[in-house]
Coordinates of C-alpha atoms in Angstrom, one line a residue:
X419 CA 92.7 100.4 73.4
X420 CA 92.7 103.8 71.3
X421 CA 94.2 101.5 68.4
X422 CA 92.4 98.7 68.4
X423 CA 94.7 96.4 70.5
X424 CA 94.3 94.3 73.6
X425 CA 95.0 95.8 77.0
X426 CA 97.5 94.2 78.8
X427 CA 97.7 95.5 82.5
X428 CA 97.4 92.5 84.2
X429 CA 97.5 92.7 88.1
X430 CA 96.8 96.3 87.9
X431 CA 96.7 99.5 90.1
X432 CA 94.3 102.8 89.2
X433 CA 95.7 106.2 90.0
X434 CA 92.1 108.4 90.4
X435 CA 92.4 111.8 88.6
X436 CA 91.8 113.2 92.3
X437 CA 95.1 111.3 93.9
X438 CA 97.4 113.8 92.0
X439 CA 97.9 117.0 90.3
X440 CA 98.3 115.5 86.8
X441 CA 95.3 113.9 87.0
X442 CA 93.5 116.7 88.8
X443 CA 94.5 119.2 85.6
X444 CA 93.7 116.3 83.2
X445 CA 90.9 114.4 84.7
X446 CA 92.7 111.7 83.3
X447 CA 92.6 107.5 85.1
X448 CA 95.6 105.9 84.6
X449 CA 96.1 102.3 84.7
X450 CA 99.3 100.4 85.6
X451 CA 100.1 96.5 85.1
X452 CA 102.0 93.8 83.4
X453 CA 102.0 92.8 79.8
X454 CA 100.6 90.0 78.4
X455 CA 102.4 87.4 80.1
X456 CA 104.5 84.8 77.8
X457 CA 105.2 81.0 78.0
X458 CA 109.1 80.2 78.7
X459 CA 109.4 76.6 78.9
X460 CA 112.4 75.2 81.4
X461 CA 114.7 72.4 80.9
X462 CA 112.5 71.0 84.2
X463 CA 109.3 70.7 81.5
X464 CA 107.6 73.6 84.1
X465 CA 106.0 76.7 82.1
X466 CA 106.8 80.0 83.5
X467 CA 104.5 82.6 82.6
X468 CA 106.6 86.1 83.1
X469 CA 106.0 89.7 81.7
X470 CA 107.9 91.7 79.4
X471 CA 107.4 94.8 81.1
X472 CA 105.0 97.0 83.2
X473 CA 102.7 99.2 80.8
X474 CA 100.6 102.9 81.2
X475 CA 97.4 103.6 80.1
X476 CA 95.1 106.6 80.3
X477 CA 91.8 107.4 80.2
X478 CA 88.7 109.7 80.7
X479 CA 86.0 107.6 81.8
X480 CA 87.2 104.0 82.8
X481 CA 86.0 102.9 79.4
X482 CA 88.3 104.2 76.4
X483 CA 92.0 103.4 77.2
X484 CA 94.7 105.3 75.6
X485 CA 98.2 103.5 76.0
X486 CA 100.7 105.8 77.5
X487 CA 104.0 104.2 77.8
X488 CA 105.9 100.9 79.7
X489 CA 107.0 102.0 82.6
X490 CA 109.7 99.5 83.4
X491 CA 111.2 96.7 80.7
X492 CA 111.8 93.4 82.3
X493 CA 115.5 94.0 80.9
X494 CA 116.5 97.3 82.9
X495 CA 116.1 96.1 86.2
X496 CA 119.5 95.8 87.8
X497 CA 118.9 93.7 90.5
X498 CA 120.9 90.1 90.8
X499 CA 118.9 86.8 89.3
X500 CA 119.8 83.9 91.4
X501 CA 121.9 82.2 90.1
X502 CA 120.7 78.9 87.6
X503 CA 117.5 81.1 87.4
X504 CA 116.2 81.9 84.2
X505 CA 117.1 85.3 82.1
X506 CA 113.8 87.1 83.2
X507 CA 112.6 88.5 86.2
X508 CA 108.7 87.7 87.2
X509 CA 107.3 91.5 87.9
X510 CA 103.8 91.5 89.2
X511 CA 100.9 93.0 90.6
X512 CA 102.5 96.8 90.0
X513 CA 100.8 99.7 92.3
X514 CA 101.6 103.4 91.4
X515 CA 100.6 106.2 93.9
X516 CA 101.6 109.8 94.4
X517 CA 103.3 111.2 97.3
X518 CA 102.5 115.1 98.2
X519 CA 105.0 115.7 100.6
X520 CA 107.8 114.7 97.7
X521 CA 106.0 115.5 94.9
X522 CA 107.0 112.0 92.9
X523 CA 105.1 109.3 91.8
X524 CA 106.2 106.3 93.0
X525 CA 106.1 103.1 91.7
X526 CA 105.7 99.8 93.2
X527 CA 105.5 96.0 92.5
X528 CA 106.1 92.5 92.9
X529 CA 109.9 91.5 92.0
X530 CA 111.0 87.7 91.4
X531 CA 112.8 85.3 89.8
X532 CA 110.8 82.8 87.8
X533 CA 110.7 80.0 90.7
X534 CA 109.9 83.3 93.2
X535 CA 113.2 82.6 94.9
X536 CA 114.1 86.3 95.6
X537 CA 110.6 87.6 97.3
X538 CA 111.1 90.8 96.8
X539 CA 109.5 94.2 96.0
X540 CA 110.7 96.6 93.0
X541 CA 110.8 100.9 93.8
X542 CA 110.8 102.9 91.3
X543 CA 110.4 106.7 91.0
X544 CA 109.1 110.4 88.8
X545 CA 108.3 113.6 89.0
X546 CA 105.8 112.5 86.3
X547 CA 103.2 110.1 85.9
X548 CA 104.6 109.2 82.4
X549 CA 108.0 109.0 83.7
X550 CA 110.6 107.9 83.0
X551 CA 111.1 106.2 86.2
X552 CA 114.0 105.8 88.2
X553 CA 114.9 102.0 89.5
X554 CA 115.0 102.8 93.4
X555 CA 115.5 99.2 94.3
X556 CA 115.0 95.7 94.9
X557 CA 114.7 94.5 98.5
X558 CA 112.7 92.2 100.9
X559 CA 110.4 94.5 102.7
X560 CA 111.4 94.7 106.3
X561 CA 113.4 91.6 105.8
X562 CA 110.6 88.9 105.0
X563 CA 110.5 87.2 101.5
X564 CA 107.2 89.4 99.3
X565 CA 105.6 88.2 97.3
X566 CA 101.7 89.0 95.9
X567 CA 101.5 92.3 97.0
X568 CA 99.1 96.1 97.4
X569 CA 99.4 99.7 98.3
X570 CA 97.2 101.6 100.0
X571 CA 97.3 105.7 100.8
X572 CA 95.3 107.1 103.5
X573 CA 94.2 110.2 102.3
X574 CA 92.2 111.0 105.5
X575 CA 95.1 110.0 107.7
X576 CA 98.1 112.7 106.3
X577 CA 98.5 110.8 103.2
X578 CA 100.1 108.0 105.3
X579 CA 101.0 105.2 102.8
X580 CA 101.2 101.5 103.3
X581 CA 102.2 98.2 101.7
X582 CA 100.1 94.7 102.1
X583 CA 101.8 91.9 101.2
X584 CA 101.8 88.3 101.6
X585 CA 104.4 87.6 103.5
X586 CA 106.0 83.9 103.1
X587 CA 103.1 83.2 101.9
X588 CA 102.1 82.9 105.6
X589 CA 99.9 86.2 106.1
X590 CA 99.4 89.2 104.9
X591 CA 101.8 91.9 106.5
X592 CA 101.0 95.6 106.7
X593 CA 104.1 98.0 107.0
X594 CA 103.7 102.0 106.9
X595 CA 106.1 103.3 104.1
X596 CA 108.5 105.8 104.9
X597 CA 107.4 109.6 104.4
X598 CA 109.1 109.4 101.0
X599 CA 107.6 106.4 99.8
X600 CA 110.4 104.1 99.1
X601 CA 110.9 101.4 102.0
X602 CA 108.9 100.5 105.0
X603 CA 109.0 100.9 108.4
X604 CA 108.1 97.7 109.8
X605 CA 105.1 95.3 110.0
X606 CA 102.5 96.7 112.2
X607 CA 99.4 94.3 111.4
X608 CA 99.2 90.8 110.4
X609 CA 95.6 89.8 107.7
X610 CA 94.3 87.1 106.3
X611 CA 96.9 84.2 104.9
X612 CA 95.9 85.5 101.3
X613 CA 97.3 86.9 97.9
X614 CA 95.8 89.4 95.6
X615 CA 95.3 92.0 97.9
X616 CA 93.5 95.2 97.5
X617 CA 92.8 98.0 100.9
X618 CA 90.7 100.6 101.1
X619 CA 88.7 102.4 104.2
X620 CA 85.7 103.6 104.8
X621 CA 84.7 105.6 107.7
X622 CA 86.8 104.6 110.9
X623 CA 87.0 101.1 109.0
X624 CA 89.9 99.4 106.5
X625 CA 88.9 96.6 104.8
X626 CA 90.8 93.9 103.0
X627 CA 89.6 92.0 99.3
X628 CA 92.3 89.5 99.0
X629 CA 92.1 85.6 97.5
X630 CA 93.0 82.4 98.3
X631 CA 96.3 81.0 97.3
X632 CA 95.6 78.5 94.5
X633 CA 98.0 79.6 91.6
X634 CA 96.1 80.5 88.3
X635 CA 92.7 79.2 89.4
X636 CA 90.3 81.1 90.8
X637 CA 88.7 80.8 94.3
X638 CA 86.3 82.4 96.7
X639 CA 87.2 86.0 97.8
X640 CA 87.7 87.0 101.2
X641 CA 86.4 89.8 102.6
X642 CA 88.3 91.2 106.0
X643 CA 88.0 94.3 108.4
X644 CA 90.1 96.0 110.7
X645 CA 89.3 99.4 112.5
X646 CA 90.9 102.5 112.5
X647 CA 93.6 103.0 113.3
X648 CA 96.2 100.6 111.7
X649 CA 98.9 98.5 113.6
X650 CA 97.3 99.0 117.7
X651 CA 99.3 96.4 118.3
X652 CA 102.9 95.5 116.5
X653 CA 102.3 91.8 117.6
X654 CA 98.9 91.8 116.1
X655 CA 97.1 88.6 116.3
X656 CA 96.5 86.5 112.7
X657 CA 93.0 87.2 111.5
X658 CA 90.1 85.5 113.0
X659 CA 86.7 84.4 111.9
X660 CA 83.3 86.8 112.6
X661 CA 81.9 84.1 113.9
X662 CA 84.4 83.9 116.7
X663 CA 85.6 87.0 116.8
X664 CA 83.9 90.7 117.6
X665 CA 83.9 93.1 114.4
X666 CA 85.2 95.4 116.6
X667 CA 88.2 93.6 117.8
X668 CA 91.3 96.2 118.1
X669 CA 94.2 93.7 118.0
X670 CA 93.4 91.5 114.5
X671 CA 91.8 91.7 111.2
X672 CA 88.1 90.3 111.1
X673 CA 87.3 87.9 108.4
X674 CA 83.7 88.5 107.1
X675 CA 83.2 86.1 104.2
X676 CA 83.3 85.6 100.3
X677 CA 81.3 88.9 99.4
X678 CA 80.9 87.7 95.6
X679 CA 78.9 85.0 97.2
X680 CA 80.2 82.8 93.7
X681 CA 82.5 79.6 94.7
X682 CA 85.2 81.2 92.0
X683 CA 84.7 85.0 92.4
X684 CA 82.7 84.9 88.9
X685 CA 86.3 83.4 87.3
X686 CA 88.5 86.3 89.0
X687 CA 90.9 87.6 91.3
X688 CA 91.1 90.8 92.9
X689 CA 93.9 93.3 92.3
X690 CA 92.5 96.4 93.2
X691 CA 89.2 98.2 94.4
X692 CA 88.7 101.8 93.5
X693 CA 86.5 104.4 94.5
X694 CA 84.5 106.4 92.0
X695 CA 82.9 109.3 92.2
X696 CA 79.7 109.8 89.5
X697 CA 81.1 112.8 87.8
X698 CA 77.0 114.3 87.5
X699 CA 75.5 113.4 91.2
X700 CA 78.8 112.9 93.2
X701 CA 78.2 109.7 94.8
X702 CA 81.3 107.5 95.5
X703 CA 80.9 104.1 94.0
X704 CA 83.7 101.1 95.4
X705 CA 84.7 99.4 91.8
X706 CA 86.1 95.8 92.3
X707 CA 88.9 95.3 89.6
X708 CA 90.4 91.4 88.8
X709 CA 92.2 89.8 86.5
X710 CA 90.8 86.2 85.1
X711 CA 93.9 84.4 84.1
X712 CA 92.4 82.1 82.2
X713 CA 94.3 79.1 83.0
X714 CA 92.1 76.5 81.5
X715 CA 90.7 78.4 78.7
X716 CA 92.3 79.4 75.3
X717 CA 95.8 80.6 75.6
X718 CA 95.8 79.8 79.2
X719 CA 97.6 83.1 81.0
X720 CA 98.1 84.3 78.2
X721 CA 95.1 85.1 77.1
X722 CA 93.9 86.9 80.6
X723 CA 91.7 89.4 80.6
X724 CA 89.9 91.5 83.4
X725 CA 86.9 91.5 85.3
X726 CA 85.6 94.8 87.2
X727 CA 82.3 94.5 89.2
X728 CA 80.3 97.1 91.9
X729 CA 80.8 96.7 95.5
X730 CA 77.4 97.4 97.2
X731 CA 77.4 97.5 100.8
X732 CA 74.5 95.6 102.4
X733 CA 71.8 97.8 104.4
X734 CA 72.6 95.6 107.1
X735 CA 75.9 97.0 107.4

């Protein structure tokens, strides 16, 4: 960063300068995720690898990063531990978006115990970007254990806001928030069984960059579509293959492929894809943004680091 010290926003979340009026008068990125994540040996011999807290960063071009603040200390969050669970919470994959029907940012992320025994999602809440934030809760979305999860605002659709998570680690559940932000209102379409996910749409399109689930090591990507809208169908079907399956099937997410064509995703995992516009000719460029944790390199997770790449659409398509 601006002081010469590693970055640590591990699973993270971009809020684009357009997204909100902060960034609009600033033309300021900012960046959201975890802290470098530290060992904590159990008396079971398992490593857990949690985070201290979940850290800011700004910047003007995607390239020089300016750290802001932390957001939320592992220590402030009042929510219950299981019991026989150790002292930390695992917070993870945090997504920060701006609501402009409430004004607020809010604040979203991943919210366990170390053995992931409470699956549930963290809210918090500002009428700045810097905060400070306001714990809004800790719940299982819509009743379901949570756990990997992304957000994803519709900006041509009203600003209507959703969470993708995986839920049970069975599929990925989409749920509309609320108008405010802070809960959701049901699941409405079921993806990919998958983790690391990250939404965004183009046209009459969403489409879905998610892994597989394989802990710390990295894996092929996945690559799914679903058209617009969202949630036809409540019941939705789980996601089926393209080779089996019509793209433009209304009822279930189409699985396309591995679009990094590389067996490990070039050592990554997704967290978030974000649109860029070229500040000089105005064309929108989709940036893919992992993590590479690292896990059997030096300092395993602890030494994770990140991995952004272009998104090219084929001619094909």
């Amino acid at each position: 960063d601006t002081e010469g010290k590693p970055v640590h926003a591990h699973g993270a979340g971009v809020l684009a300068p357009r997204d909100h009026p902060e960034g609009q008068a600033s033309g300021l990125y900012f960046l959201v995720g975890t802290s470098q994540k530290m060992r904590f040996p159990t008396p079971s011999g398992t490593d857990l690898w949690l985070s201290r807290s979940i850290n800011l960063y700004s910047s003007p071009d995607l390239t020089t990063w300016h750290f802001e603040t932390e957001l939320v200390a592992n220590t402030s969050i009042p929510t219950p531990l299981p019991p026989d669970e150790p002292p930390l919470y695992r917070l993870e994959r945090p997504k920060l978006i701006y609501n402009p029907h409430t004004r607020r940012y809010v604040l979203w992320f991943h919210l366990d115990s170390g053995n992931f025994l409470m699956g549930m999602v963290g809210v918090c809440a500002s009428e700045r970007v810097r905060g400070p934030y306001s714990f809004v809760g800790g719940f299982r979305p819509d009743g379901a254990k949570s756990f990997d999860m992304g957000l994803f605002v519709d900006r041509a659709d009203n600003h209507t806001a959703y969470l993708v998570r995986s839920v049970e680690n069975e599929y990925a559940g989409f749920s509309r928030l609320t108008g405010d932000y802070l809960n959701t209102t049901g699941i409405i379409s079921k993806g990919p069984r998958c983790e690391g996910q990250a939404v965004w749409r183009d046209g009459d399109a969403y489409f879905l960059l998610c892994s597989h689930l394989s802990g710390w090591s990295a894996n092929a990507a996945i690559l799914a579509t679903h058209p617009y809208p969202l949630g036809n169908s409540p019941e939705a079907s789980p996601a089926t293959s393209s080779a089996t399956s019509p793209r433009s099937s209304s009822s279930a997410w189409t699985v396309l492929g591995n679009p990094s064509g590389d067996a490990t995703t070039y050592d990554s995992q997704s967290t978030c894809v974000l649109p860029y516009t070229h500040p000089a000719t105005g064309d929108e460029l989709l940036i893919y943004m992992g993590d590479r944790w690292n896990f059997f390199g030096p300092g395993t997770v602890a030494n994770a680091s990140y991995v952004w790449l272009p998104l090219v659409r084929n001619a094909s398509d």
